[in-house]
PDB file of C-alpha atoms in Angstrom:
ATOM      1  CA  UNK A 166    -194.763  -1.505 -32.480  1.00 44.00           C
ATOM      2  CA  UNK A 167    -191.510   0.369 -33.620  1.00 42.00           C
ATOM      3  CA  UNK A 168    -189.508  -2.302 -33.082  1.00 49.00           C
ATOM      4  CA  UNK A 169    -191.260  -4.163 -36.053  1.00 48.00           C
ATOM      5  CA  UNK A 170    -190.687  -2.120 -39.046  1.00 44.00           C
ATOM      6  CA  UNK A 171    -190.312  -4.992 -41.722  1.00 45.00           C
ATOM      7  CA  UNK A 172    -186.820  -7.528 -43.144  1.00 47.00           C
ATOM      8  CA  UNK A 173    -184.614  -3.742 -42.287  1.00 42.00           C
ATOM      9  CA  UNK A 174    -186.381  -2.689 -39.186  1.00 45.00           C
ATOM     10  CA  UNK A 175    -185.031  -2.668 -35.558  1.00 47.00           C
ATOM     11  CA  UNK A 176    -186.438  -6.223 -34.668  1.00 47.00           C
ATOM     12  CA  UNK A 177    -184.941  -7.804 -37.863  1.00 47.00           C
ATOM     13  CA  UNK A 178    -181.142  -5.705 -36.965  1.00 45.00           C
ATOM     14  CA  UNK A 179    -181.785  -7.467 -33.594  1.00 52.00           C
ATOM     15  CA  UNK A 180    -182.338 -10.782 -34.646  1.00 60.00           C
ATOM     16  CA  UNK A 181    -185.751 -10.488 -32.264  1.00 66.00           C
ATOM     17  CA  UNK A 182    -187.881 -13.291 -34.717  1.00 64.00           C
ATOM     18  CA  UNK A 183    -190.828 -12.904 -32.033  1.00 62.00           C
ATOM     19  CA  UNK A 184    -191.299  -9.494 -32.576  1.00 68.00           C
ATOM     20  CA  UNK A 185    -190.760  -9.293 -36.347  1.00 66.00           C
ATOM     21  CA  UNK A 186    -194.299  -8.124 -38.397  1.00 63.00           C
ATOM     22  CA  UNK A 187    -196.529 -11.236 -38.968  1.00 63.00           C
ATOM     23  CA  UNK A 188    -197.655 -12.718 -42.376  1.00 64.00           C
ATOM     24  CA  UNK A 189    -200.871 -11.130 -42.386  1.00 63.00           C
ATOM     25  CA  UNK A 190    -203.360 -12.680 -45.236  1.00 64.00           C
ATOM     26  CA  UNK A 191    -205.554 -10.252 -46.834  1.00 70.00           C
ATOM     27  CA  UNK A 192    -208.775 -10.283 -48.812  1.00 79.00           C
ATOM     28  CA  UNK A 193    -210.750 -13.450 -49.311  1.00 85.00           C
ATOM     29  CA  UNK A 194    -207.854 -15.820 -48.444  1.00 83.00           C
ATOM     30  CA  UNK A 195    -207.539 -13.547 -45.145  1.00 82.00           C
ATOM     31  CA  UNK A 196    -211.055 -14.127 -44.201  1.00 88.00           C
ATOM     32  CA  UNK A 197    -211.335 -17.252 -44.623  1.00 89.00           C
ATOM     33  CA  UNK A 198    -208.413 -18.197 -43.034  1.00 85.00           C
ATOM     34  CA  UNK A 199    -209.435 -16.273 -39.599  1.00 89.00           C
ATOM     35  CA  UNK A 200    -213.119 -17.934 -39.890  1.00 92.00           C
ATOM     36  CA  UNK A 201    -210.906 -21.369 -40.244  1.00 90.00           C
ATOM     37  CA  UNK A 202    -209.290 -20.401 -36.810  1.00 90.00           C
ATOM     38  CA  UNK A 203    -211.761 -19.286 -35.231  1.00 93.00           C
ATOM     39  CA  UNK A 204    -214.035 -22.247 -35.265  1.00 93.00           C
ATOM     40  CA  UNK A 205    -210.974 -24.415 -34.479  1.00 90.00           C
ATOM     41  CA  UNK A 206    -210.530 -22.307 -31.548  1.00 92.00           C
ATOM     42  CA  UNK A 207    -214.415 -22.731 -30.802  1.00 93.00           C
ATOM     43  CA  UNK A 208    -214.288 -25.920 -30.719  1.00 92.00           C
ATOM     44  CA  UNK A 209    -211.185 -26.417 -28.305  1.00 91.00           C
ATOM     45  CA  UNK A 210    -213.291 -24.390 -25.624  1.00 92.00           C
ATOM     46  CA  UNK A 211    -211.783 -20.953 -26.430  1.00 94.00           C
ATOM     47  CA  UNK A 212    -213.583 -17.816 -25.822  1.00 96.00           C
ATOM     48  CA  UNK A 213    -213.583 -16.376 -29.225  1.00 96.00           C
ATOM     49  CA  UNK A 214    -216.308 -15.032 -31.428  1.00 95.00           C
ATOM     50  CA  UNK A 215    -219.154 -17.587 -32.993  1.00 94.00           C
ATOM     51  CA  UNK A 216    -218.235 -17.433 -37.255  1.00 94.00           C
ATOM     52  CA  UNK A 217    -222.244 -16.019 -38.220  1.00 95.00           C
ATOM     53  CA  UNK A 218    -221.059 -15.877 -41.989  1.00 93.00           C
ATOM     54  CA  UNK A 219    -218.140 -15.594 -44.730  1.00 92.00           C
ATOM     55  CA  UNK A 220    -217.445 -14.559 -48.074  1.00 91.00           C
ATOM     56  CA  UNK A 221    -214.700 -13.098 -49.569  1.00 89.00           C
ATOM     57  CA  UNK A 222    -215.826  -9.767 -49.238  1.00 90.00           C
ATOM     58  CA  UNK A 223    -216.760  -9.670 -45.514  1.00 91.00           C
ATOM     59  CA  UNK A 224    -216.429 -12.375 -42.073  1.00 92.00           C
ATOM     60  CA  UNK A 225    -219.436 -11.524 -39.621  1.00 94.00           C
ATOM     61  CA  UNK A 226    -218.973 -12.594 -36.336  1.00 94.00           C
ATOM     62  CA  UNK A 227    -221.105 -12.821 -33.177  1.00 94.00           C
ATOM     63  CA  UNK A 228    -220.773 -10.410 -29.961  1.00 94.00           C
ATOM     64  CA  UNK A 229    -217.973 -11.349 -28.095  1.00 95.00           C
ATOM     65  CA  UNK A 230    -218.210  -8.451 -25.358  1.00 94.00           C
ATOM     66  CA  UNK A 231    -215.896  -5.563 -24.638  1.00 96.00           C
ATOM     67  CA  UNK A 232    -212.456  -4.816 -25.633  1.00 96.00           C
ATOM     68  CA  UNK A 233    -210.715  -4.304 -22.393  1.00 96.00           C
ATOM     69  CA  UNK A 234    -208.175  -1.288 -23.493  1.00 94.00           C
ATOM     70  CA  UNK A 235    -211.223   1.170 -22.879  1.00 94.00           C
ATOM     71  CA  UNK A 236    -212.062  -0.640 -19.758  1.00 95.00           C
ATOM     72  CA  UNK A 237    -208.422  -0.944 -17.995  1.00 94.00           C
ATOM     73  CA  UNK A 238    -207.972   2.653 -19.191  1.00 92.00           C
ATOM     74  CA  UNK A 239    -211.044   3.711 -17.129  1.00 93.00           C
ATOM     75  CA  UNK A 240    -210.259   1.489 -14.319  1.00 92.00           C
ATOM     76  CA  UNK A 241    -208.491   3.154 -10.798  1.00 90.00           C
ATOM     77  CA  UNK A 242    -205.094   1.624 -10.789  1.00 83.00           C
ATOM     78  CA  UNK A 243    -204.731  -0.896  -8.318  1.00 82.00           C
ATOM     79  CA  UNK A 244    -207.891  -2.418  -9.945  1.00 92.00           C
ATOM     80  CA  UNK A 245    -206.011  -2.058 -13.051  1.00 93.00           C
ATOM     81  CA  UNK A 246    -203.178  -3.692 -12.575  1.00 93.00           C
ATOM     82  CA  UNK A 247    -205.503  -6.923 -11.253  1.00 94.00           C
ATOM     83  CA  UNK A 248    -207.663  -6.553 -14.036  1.00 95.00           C
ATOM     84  CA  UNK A 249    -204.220  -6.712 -16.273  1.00 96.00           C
ATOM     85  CA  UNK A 250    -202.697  -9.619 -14.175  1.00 96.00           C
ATOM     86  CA  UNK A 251    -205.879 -11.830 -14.152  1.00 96.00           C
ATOM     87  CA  UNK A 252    -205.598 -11.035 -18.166  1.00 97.00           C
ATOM     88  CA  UNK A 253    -202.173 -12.352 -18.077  1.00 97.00           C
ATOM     89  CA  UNK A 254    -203.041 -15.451 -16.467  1.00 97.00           C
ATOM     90  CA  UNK A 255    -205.920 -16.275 -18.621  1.00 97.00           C
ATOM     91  CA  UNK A 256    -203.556 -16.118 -21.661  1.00 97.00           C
ATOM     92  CA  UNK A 257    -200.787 -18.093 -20.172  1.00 97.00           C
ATOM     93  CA  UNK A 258    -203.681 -20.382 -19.429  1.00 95.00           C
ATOM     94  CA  UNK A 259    -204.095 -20.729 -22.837  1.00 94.00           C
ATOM     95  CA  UNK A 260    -200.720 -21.657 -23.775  1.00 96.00           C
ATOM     96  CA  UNK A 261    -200.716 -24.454 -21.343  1.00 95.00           C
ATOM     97  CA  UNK A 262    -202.913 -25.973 -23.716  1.00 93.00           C
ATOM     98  CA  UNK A 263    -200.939 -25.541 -26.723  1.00 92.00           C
ATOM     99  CA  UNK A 264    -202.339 -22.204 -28.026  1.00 91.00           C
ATOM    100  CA  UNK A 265    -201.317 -18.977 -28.683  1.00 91.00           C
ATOM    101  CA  UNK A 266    -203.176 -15.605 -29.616  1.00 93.00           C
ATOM    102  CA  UNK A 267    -200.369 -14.009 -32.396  1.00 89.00           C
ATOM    103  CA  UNK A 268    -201.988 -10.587 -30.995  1.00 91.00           C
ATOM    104  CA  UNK A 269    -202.085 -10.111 -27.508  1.00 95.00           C
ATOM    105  CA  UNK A 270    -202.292  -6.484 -26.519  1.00 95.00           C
ATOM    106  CA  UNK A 271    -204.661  -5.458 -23.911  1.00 96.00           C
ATOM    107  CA  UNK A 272    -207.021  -4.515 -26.900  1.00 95.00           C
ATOM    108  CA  UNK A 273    -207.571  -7.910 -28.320  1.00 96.00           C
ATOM    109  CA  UNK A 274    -208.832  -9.260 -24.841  1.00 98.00           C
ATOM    110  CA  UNK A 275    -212.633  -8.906 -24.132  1.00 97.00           C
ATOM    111  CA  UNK A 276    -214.525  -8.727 -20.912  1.00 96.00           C
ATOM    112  CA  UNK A 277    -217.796 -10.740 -20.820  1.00 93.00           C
ATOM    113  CA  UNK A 278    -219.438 -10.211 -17.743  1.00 90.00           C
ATOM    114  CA  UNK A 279    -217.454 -12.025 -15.279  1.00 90.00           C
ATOM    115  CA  UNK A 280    -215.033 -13.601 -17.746  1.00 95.00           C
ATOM    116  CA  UNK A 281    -212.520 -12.635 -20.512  1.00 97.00           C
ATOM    117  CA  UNK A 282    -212.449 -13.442 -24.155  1.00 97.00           C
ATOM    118  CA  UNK A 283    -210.708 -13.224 -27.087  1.00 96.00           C
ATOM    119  CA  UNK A 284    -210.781 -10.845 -30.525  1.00 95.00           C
ATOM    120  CA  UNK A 285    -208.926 -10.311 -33.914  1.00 91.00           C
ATOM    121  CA  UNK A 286    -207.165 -13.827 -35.123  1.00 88.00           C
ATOM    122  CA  UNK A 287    -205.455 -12.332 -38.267  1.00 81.00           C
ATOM    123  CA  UNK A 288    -201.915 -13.065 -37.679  1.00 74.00           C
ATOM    124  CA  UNK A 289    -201.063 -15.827 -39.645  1.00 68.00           C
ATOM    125  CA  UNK A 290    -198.071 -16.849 -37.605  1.00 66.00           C
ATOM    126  CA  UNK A 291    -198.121 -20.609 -37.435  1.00 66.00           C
ATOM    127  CA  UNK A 292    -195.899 -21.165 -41.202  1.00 66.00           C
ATOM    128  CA  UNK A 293    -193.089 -19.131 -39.734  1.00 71.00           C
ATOM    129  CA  UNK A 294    -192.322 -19.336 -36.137  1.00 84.00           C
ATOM    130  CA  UNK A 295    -192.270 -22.293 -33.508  1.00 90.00           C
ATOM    131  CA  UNK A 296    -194.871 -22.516 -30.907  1.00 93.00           C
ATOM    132  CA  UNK A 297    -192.483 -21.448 -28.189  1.00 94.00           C
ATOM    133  CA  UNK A 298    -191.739 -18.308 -30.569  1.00 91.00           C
ATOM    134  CA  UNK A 299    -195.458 -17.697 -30.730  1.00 91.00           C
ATOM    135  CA  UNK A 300    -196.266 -18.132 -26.838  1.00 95.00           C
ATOM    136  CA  UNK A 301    -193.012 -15.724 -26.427  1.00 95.00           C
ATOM    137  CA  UNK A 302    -194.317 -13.016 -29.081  1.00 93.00           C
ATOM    138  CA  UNK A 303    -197.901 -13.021 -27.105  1.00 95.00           C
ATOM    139  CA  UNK A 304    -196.522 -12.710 -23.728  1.00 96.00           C
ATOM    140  CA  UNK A 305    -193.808  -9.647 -24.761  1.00 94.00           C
ATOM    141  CA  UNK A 306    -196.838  -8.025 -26.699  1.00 93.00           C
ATOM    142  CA  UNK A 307    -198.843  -8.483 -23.492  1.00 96.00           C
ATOM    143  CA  UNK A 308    -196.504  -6.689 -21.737  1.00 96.00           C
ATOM    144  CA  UNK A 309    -195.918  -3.826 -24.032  1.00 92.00           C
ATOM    145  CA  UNK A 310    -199.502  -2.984 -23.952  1.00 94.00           C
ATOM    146  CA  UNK A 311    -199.657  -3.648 -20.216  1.00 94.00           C
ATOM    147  CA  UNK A 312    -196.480  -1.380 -19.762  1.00 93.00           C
ATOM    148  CA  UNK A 313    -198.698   1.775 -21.366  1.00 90.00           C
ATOM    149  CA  UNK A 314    -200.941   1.333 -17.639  1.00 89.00           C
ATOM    150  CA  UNK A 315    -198.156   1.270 -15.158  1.00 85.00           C
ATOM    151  CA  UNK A 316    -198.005   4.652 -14.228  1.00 73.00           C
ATOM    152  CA  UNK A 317    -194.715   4.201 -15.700  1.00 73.00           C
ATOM    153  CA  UNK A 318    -193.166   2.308 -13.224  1.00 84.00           C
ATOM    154  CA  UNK A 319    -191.009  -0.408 -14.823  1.00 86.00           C
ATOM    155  CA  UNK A 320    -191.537  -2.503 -11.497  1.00 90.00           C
ATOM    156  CA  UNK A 321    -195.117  -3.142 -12.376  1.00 92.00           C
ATOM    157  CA  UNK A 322    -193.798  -4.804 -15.196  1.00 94.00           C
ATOM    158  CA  UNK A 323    -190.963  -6.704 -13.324  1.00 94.00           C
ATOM    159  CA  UNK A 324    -193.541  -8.251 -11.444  1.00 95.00           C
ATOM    160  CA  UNK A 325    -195.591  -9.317 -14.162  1.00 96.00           C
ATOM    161  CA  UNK A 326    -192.751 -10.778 -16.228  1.00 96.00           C
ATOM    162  CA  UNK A 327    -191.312 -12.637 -13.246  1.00 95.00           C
ATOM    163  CA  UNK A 328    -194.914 -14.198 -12.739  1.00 95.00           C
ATOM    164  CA  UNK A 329    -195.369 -14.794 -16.437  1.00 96.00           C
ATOM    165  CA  UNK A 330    -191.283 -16.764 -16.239  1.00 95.00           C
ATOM    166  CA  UNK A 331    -192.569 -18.691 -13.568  1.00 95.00           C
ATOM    167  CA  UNK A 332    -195.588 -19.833 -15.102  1.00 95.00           C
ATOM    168  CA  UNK A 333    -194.147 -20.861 -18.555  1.00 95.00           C
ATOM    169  CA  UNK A 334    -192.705 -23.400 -20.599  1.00 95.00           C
ATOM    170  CA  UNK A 335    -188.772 -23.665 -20.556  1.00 96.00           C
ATOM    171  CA  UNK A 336    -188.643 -23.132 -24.206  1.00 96.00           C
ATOM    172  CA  UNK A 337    -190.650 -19.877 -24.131  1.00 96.00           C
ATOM    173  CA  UNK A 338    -188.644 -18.894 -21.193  1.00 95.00           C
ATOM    174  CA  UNK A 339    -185.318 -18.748 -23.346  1.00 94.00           C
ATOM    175  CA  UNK A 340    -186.838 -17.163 -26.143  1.00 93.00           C
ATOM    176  CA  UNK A 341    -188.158 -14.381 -23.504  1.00 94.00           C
ATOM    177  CA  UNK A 342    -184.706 -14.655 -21.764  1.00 93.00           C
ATOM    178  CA  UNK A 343    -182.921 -13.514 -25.943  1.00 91.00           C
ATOM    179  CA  UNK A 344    -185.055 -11.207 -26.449  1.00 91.00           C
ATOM    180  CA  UNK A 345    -184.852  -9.480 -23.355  1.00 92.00           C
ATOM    181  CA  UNK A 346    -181.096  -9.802 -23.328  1.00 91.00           C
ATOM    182  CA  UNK A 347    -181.008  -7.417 -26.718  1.00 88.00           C
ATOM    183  CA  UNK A 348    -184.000  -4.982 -25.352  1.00 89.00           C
ATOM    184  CA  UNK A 349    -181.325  -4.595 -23.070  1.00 90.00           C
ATOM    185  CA  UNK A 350    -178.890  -3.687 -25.225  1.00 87.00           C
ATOM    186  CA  UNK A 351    -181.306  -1.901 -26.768  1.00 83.00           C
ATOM    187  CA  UNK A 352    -182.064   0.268 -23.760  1.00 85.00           C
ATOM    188  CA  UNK A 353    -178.463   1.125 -23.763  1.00 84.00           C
ATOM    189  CA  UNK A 354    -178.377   2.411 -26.704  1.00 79.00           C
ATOM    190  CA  UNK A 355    -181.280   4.484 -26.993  1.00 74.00           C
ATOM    191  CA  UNK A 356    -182.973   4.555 -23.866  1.00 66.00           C
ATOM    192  CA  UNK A 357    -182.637   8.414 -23.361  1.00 68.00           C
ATOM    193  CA  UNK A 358    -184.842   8.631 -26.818  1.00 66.00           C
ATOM    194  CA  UNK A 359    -187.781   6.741 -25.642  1.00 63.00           C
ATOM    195  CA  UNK A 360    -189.486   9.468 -24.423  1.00 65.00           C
ATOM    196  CA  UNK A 361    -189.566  10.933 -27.630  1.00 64.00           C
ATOM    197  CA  UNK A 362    -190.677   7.828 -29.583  1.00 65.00           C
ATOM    198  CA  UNK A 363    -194.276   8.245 -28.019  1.00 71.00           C
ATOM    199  CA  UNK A 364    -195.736   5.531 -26.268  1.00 74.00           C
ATOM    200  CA  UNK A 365    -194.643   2.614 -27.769  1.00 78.00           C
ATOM    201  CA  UNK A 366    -191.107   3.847 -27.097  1.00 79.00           C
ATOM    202  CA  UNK A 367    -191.764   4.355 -23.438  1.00 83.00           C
ATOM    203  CA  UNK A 368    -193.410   0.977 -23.046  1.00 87.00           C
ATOM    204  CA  UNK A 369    -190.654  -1.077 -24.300  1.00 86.00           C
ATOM    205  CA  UNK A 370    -188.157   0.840 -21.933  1.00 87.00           C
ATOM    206  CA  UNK A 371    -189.972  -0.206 -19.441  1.00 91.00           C
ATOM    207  CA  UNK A 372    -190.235  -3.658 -20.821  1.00 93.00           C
ATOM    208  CA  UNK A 373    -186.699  -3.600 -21.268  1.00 91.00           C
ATOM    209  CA  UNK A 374    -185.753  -2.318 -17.662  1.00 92.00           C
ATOM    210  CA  UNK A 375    -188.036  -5.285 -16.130  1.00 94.00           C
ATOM    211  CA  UNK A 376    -185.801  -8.053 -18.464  1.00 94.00           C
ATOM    212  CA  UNK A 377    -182.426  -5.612 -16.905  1.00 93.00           C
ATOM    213  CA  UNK A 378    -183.722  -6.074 -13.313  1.00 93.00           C
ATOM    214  CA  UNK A 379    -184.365  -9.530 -13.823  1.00 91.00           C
ATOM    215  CA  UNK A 380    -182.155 -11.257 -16.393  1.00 86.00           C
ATOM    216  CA  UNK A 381    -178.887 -12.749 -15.227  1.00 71.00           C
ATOM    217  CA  UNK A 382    -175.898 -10.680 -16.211  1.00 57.00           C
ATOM    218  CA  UNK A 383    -173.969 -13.217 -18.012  1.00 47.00           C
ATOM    219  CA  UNK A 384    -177.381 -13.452 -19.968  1.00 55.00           C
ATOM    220  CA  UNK A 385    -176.852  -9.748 -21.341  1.00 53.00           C
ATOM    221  CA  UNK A 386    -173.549 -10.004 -21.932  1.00 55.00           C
ATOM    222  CA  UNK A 387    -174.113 -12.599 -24.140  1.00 54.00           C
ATOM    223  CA  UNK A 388    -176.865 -10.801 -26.198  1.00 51.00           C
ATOM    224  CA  UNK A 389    -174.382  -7.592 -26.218  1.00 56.00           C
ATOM    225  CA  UNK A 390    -172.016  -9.875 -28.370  1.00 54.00           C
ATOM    226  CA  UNK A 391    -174.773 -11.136 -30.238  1.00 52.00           C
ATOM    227  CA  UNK A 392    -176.412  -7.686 -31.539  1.00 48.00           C
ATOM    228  CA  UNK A 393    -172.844  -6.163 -31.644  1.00 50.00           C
ATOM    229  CA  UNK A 394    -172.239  -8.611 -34.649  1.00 51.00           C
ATOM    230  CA  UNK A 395    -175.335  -7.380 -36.420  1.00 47.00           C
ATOM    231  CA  UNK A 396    -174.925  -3.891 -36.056  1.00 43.00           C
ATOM    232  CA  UNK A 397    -170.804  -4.107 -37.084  1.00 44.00           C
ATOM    233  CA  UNK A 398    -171.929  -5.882 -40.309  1.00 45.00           C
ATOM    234  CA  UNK A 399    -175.049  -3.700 -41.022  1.00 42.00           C
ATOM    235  CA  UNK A 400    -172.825  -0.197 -40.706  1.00 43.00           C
ATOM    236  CA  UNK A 401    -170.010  -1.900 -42.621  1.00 45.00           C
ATOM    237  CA  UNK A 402    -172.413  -2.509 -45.384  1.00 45.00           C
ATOM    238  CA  UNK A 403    -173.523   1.159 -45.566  1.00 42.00           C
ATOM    239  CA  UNK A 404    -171.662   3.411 -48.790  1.00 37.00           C
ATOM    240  CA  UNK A 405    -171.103   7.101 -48.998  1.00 37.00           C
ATOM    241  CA  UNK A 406    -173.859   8.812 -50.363  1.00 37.00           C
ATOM    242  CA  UNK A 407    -173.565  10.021 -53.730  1.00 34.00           C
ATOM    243  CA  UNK A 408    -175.013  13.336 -55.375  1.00 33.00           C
ATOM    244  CA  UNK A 409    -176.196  13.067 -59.067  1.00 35.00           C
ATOM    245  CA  UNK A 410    -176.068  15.778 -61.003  1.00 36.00           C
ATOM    246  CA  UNK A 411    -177.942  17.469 -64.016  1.00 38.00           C
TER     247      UNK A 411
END
């Protein structure tokens, strides 16, 4: 998502830690490490794919049915936006148990007949961000990749984050309520571009617009002051440019 973009991107300027790009372990250690998880998970009673083998060259793992992007993409929208809202409530499901996906666009959900599963465990996000940071990162990367089905109509979304509020932990619940006080902010600032930053850009408008209708104001004010600071200090930093010649 654009608002990732590493320790200088937007998220980082923000001070959005939910949304900042994950440790993400890579060759042998990688693999290993997501076969770890996802026999853990197996064993809690999580849908997630059966480890078949590992090395450190390749993790094969068993059929855990379709990814439900294609699928919600194909589906007539008022089925959609069910199909999307049962989705939600599976995963928040999930966190009532203590759990958290790290990953939890549309794509990463399967269908499997009847019921929904899980894919793609390699965001290693449990050294650097507290559990109520990790349920708050899957349910605002939920509803980014929901946002891309709702016709663009921000209220879709309003709905969906009011449900997913009411169903959640008070902890997760202010770390949705910060960052959706500076998406504000950020909306301000460069809302009328989002239509040009593709469709990533458009979803977290209309992520964004759900937080405006719904967050208290004296919420947004405060996370006005808070990026304010940020942005002062990062433009103070900046130096003219300087030409070298030959």
């Amino acid at each position: 998502y654009i608002l990732g973009g590493g320790k200088g991107g937007p998220a980082a300027l923000l001070q959005i830690p939910p949304l900042r790009p994950p440790q993400v372990s890579r060759g042998a250690r990688g693999l290993q490490a997501e076969a770890r998880r996802l026999e853990t998970l197996r064993q809690r009673g999580w849908p997630v794919p059966h480890v078949v083998g590992v090395t450190d060259r390749w993790l094969a793992l068993e059929d855990n049915g379709l990814s439900l992007g294609p699928i919600v993409r194909k589906t007539p929208v008022n089925d959609r936006i069910e199909l999307i809202r049962r989705t939600l409530t599976f995963l928040q499901s999930l966190h009532t148990q203590g759990g958290w996906h790290g990953a939890a666009q549309l794509r990463n959900f399967t269908q499997r007949g009847s019921s929904l599963g899980l894919i793609d465990f390699e965001d290693d996000l449990e050294p650097a961000m507290p559990l109520a940071v990790r349920q708050a990162r899957d349910l605002l990367l939920f509803l980014m990749s929901a946002a891309r089905f709702a016709e663009d109509d921000y209220r879709i979304v309003q709905s969906m984050l009011a449900d997913a509020l009411d169903r959640t932990r008070p902890e997760v619940v202010a770390e949705l309520n910060a960052v959706g006080g500076k998406l504000v902010v950020a909306l301000r600032l460069f809302g009328p571009l989002s239509d040009w930053m593709g469709p990533d850009g458009r979803s977290i408008a209309l992520v964004a617009r759900a937080f405006r209708a719904l967050l208290p104001a004296h919420v947004q004010s405060e996370q006005n002051a808070a990026v304010a600071g940020p942005l002062t200090a990062t433009h103070g930093d900046q130096r003219p440019a300087t030409t070298r010649r030959g």
